[in-house]
Coordinates of C-alpha atoms in Angstrom, one line a residue:
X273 CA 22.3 14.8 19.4
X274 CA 20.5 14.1 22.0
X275 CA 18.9 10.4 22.5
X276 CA 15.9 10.0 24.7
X277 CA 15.0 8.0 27.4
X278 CA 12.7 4.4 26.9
X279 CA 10.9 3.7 23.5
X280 CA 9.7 6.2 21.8
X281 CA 7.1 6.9 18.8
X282 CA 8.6 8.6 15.7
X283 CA 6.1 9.8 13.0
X284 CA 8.8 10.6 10.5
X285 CA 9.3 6.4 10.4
X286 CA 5.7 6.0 10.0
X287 CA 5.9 8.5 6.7
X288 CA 9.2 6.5 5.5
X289 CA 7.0 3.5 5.6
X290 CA 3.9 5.1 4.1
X291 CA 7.0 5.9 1.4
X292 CA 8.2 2.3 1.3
X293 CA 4.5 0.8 0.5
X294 CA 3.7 3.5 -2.2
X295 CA 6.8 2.8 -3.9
X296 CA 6.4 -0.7 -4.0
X297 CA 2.4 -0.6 -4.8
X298 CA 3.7 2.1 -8.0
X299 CA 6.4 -0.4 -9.1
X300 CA 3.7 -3.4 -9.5
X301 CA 1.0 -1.2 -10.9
X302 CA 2.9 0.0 -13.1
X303 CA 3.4 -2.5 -15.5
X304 CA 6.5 -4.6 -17.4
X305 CA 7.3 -2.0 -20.0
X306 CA 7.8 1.6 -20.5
X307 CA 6.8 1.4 -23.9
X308 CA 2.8 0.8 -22.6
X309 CA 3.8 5.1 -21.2
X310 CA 4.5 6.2 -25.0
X311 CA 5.8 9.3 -24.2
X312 CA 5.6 9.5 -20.7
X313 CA 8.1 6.8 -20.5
X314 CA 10.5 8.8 -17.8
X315 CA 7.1 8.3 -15.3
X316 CA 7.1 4.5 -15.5
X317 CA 11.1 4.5 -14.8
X318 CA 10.6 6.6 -11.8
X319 CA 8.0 3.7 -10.7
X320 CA 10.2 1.1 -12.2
X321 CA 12.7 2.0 -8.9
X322 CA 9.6 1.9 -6.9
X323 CA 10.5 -1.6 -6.6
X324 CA 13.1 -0.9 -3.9
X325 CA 10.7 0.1 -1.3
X326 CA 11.0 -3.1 -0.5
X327 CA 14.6 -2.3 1.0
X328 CA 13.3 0.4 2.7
X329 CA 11.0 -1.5 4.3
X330 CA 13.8 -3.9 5.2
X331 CA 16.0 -1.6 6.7
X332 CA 13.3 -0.1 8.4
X333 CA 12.3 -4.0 10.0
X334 CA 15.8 -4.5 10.9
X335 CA 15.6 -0.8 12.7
X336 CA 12.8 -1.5 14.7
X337 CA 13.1 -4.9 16.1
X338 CA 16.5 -4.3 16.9
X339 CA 15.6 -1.2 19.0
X340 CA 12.8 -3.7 20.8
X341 CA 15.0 -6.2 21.7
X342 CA 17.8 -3.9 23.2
X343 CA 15.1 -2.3 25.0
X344 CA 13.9 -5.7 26.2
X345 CA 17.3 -7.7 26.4
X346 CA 16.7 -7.7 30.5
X347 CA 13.1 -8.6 30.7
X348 CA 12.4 -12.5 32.0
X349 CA 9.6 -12.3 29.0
X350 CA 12.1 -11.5 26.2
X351 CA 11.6 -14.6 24.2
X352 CA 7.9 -15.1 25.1
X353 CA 6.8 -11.5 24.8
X354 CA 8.3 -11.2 21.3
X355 CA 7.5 -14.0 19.3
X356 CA 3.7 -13.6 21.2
X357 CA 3.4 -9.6 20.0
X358 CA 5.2 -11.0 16.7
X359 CA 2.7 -13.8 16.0
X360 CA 0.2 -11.2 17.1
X361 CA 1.0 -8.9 14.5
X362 CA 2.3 -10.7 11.4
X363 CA -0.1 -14.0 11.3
X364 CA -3.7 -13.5 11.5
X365 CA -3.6 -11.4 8.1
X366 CA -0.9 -13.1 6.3
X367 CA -2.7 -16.7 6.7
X368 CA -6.1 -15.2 5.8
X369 CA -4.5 -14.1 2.8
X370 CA -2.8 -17.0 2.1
X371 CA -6.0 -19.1 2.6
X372 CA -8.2 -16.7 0.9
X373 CA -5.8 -16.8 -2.3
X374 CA -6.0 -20.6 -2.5
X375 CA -9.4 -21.5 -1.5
X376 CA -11.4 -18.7 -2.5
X377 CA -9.9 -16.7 -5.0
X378 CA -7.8 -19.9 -6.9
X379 CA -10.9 -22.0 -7.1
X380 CA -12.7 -18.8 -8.7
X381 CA -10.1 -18.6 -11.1
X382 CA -9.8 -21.9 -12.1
X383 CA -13.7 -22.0 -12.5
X384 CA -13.9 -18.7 -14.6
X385 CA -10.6 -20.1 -16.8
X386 CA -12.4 -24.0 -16.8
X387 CA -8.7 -25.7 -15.8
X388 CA -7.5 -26.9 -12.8
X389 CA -4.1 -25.0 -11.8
X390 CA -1.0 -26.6 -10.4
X391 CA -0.6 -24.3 -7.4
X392 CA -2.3 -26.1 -5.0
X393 CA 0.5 -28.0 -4.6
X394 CA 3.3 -25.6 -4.3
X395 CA 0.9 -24.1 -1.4
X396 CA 3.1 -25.5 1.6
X397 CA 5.7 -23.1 0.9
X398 CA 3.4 -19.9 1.6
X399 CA 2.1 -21.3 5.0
X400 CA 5.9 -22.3 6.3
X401 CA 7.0 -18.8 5.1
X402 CA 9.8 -20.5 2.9
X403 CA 8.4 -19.2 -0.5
X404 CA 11.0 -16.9 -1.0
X405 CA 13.5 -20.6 -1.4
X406 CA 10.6 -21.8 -3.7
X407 CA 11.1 -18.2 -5.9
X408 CA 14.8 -18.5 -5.8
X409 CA 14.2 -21.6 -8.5
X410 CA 12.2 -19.9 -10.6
X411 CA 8.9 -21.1 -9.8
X412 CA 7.2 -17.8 -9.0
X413 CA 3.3 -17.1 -8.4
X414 CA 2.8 -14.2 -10.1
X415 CA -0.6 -13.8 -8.1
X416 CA 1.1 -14.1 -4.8
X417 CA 4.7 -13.2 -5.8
X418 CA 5.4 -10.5 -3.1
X419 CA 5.2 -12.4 -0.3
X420 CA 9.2 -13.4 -0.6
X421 CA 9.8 -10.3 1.4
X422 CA 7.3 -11.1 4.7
X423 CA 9.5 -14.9 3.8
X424 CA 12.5 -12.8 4.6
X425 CA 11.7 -10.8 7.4
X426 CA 10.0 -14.0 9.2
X427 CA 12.8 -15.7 9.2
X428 CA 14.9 -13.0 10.3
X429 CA 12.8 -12.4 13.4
X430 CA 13.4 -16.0 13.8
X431 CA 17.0 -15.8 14.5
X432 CA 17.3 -12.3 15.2
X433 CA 16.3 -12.1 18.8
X434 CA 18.7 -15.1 19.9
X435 CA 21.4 -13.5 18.2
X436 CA 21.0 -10.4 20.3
X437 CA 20.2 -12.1 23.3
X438 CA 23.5 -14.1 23.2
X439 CA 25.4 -10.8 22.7
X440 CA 26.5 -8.3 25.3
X441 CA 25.1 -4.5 24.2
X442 CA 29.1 -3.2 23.2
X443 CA 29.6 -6.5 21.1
X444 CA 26.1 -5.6 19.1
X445 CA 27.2 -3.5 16.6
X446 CA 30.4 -6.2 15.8
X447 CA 27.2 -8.8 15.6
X448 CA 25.5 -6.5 13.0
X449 CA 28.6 -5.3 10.8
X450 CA 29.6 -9.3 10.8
X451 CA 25.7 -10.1 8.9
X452 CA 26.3 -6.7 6.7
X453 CA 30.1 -8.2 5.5
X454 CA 29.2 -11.8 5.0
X455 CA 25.1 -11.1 3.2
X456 CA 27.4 -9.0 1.3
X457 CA 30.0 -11.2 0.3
X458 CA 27.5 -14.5 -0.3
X459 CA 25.6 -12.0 -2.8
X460 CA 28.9 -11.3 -4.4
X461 CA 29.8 -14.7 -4.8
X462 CA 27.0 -15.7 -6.5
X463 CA 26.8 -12.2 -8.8
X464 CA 30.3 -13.1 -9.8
X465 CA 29.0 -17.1 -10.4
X466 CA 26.2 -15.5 -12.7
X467 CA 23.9 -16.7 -10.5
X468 CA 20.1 -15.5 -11.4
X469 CA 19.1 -12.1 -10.5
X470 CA 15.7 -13.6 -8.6
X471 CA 17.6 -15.9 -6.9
X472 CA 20.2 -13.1 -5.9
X473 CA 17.0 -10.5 -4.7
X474 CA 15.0 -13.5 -2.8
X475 CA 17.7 -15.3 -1.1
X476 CA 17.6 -14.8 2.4
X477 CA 21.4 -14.9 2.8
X478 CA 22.0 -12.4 0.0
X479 CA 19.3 -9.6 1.5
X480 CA 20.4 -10.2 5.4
X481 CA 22.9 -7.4 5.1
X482 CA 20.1 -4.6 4.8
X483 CA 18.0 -6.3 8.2
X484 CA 21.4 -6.3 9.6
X485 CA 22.3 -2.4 8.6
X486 CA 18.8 -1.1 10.3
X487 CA 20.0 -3.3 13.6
X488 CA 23.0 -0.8 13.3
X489 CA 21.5 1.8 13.2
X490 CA 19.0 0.8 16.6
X491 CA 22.4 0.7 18.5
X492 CA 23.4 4.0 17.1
X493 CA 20.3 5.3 18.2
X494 CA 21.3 4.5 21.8
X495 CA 24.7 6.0 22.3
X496 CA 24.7 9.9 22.1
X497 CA 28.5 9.6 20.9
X498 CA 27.8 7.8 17.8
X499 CA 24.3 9.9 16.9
X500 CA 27.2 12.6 16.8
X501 CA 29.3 10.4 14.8
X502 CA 27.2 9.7 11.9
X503 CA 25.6 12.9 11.4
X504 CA 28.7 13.6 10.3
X505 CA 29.1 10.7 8.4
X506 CA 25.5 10.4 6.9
X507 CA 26.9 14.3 5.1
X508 CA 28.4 12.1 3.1
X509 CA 27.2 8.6 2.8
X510 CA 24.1 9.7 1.9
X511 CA 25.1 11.8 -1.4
X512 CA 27.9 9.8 -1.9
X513 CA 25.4 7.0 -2.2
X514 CA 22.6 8.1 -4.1
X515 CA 25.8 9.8 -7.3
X516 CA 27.3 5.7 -7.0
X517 CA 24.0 4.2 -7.5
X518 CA 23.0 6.5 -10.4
X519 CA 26.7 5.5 -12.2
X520 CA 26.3 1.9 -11.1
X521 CA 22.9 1.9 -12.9
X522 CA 23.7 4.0 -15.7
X523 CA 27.2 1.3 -16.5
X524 CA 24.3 -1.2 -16.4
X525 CA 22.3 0.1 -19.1
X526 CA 25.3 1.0 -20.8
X527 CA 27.0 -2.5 -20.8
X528 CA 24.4 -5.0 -19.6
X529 CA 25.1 -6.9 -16.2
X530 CA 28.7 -7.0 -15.8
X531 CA 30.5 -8.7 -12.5
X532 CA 29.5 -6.8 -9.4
X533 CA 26.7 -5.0 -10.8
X534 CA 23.7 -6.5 -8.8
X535 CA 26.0 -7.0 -5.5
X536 CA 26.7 -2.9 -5.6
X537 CA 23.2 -2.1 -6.5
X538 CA 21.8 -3.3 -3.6
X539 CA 24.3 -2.2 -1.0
X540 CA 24.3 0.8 -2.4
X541 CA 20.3 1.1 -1.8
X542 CA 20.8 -0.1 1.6
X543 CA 22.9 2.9 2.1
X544 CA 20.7 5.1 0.6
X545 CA 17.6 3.9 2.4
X546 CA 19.3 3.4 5.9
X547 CA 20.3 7.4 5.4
X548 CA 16.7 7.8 4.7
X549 CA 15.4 6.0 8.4
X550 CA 19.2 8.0 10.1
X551 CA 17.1 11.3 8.6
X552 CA 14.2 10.2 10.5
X553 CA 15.8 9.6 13.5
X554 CA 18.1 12.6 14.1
X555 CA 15.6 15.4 12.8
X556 CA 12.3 13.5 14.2
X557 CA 9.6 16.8 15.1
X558 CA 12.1 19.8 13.4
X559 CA 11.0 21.9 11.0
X560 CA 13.2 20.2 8.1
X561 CA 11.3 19.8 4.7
X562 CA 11.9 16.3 4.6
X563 CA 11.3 15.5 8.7
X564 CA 7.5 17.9 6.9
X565 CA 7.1 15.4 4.4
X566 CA 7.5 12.5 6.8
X567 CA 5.4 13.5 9.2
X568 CA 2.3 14.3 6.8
X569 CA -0.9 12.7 7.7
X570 CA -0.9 11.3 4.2
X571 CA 2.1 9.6 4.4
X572 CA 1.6 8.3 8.1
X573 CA -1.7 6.9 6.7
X574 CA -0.7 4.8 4.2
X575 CA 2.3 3.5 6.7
X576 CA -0.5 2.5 9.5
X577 CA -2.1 0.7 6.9
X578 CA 0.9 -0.4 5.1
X579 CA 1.0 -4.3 6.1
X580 CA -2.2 -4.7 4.7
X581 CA -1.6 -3.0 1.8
X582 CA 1.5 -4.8 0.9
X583 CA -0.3 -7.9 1.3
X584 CA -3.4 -7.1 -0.9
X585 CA -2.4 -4.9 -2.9
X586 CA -1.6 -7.2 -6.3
X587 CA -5.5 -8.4 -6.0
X588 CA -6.8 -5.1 -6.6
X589 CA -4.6 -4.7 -9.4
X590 CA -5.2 -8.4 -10.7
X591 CA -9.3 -7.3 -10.5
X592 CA -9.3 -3.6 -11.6
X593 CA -6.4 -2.7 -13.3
X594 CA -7.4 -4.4 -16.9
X595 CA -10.9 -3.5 -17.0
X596 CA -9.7 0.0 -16.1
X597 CA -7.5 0.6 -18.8
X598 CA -9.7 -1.6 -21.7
X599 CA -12.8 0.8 -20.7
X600 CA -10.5 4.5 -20.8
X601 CA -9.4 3.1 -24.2
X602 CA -12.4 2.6 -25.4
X603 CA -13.3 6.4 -24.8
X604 CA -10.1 7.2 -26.8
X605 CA -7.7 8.2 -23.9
X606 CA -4.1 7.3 -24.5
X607 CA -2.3 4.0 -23.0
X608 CA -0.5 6.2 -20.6
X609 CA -2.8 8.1 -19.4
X610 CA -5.6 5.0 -18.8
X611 CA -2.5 2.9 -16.9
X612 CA -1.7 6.3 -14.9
X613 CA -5.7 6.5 -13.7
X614 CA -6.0 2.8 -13.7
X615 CA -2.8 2.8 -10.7
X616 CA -4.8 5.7 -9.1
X617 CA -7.6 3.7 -8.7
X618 CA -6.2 0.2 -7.7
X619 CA -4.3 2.3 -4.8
X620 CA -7.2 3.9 -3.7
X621 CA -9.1 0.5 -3.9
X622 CA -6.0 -0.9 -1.9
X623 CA -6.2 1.3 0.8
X624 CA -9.9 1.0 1.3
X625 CA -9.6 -2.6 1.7
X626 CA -6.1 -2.3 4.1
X627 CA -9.0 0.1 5.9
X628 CA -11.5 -2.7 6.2
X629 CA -9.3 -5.1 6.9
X630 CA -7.6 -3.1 10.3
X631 CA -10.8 -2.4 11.5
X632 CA -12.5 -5.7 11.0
X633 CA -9.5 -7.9 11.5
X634 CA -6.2 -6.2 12.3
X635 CA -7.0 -4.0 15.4
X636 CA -8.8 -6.8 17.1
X637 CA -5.3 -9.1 17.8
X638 CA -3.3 -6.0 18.2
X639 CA -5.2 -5.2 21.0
X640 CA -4.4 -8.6 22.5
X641 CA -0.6 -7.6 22.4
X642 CA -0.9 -5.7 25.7
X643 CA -1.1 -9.6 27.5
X644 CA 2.4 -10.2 26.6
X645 CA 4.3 -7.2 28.5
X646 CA 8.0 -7.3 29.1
X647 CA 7.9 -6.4 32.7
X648 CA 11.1 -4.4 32.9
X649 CA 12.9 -3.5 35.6
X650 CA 13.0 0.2 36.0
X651 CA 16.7 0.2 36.5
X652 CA 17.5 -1.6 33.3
X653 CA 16.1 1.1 31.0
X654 CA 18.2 1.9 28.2
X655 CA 18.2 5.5 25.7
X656 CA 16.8 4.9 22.5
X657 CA 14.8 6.7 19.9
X658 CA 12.5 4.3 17.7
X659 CA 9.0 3.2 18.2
X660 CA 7.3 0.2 20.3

């Protein structure tokens, strides 16, 4: 394998996150029950494990900022540059949807419903990006409960770039495998304490491991020896993965949630979905059906648009979805089939809105990013293969 030189764009990551949001958007859509599918139940279980796009999209973050900051480790603007580009790219839209949810839309709820809802005050933990601490008790917002994950990966690019910083490149990987082992061994302590699945999937402590395992795989990306290296391995990890995830889960519907269970679930996923983004990498512009897939302007689309879409996504399903389904039923179509066009059209509404939103919002502070360049030396250039 052969890594090239500076950053580097790679579609087939674009598709994986175009993947990741569609997953994620079919998963909520979807519903709490496969009996609402009747006979069609095997479709809502295949959008039941849509849910773990959002590990995808995880290992996918850790991947990406990983690559930027070994790229960037020599630049006298690494701190500044980052968290301005960061702020850049994550704010603007997340606090207009925060402030749009609790001044605009709660208020129109609580006039349509004639009470006065509590979640004002529980508002402080969605503008500090703490909310996924405030889930981890129980106290979820349905209407805004998604936004645990962008409380995750906040917080990770808080402390990840000082954590890289302080390492020399050779000691990186030992930095990454160290968060994989002890996020691992946290979530296993508190699987084997019975600790509540939530709190298990929206601790940050218990999730680091799959940030940590697409940081790996940036430094793999820059040493040709250990591209070579997992290629071979990924022959196996990646099968060997997806057969031990399909036991793990079938022992789980067999006997319920025994010790280990959620701890090996989500490794597991890590593993399949950091195979997923190695794919990406080593076969980025072949001809390989998968590198196709990847690539597809569909695909790509949705993972231009995906932030937006993530974000918005639960209000076109809290506005559409029932008013969908209640007026297919009334023409005598099946449950199924009304949820099935009902998602179809709540995705479609999604996207139009993540399209409005880039254009009118998004695109305008992106452009701004170019005022906070990293000034590298040419000299201290390093081989990697991910995108800026």
């Amino acid at each position: 394998m052969r890594v090239k030189e500076g950053l580097q764009h790679i579609p087939e990551l674009d598709g994986l996150r175009g993947i990741a949001i569609l997953a994620v958007m079919g998963f909520h859509f979807s519903g709490d029950t496969p009996v609402y599918f009747g006979k069609l139940a095997a479709v809502y279980w295949a959008f039941f494990y849509g849910g773990n796009g959002v590990d995808l999209f995880f290992v996918l973050s850790g991947f990406l900022i990983t690559s930027i900051l070994l790229h960037t480790k020599e630049s006298p603007q690494y701190f500044s540059s980052f968290y301005a580009r960061r702020v850049l790219r994550i704010f603007p839209l997340y606090f207009l949807a925060v402030a749009l949810f609790f001044y605009v839309e709660l208020p129109w709820l609580e006039h349509l419903y004639g009470a006065r809802s509590t979640l004002r005050s529980e508002q402080i933990w969605y503008w500090t990006y703490l909310v996924n601490w405030h889930d981890t008790l129980g106290n979820i917002v349905g209407a805004m409960g998604h936004f645990w994950s962008l409380a995750i990966e906040e917080q990770f690019y808080f402390v990840w770039p000082l954590a890289i910083w302080l390492c020399s490149r050779k000691r990186v990987p030992l930095l990454c495998i160290g968060a994989i082992v002890l996020s691992t061994a946290l979530r296993l302590v508190c699987d084997l304490r019975g600790y509540e699945v939530e709190y298990i999937h929206r601790a940050t402590f218990t999730r680091f491991d799959t940030l940590a395992l697409g940081g790996l795989l940036a430094w793999i990306a820059t040493d040709e020896h250990w591209m070579t290296v997992a290629q071979r391995c990924f022959k196996f990890v990646a099968p060997a993965s997806l057969v031990l995830f399909a036991a793990n889960e079938f022992a789980h519907a067999e006997l319920g949630r025994f010790a280990g269970y959620v701890t090996v679930s989500y490794s597991l996923m890590a593993l399949m979905c950091g195979s997923l983004i190695f794919y990406g990498i080593a076969h980025t512009g072949d001809g390989t059906l998968l590198a196709k897939i990847t690539r597809s302007a569909f695909l790509r689309n949705a993972g231009k648009y995906s932030y937006s879409m993530y974000i918005f996504h639960l209000v076109a399903k809290r506005e559409a979805m029932v008013p969908i389904v209640n007026a297919l039923r009334g023409y005598g179509l099946p449950l199924s089939i009304a949820i099935i066009f009902g998602m179809v059209v709540c995705g479609l509404l999604t996207y139009a809105f993540a399209l409005l939103t880039w254009n009118a919002f998004e695109k305008h502070f992106l452009k701004l990013k170019d005022r906070f360049p990293y000034d590298l030396p040419a000299d201290t250039r390093i081989a990697t293969v991910t995108t800026a």
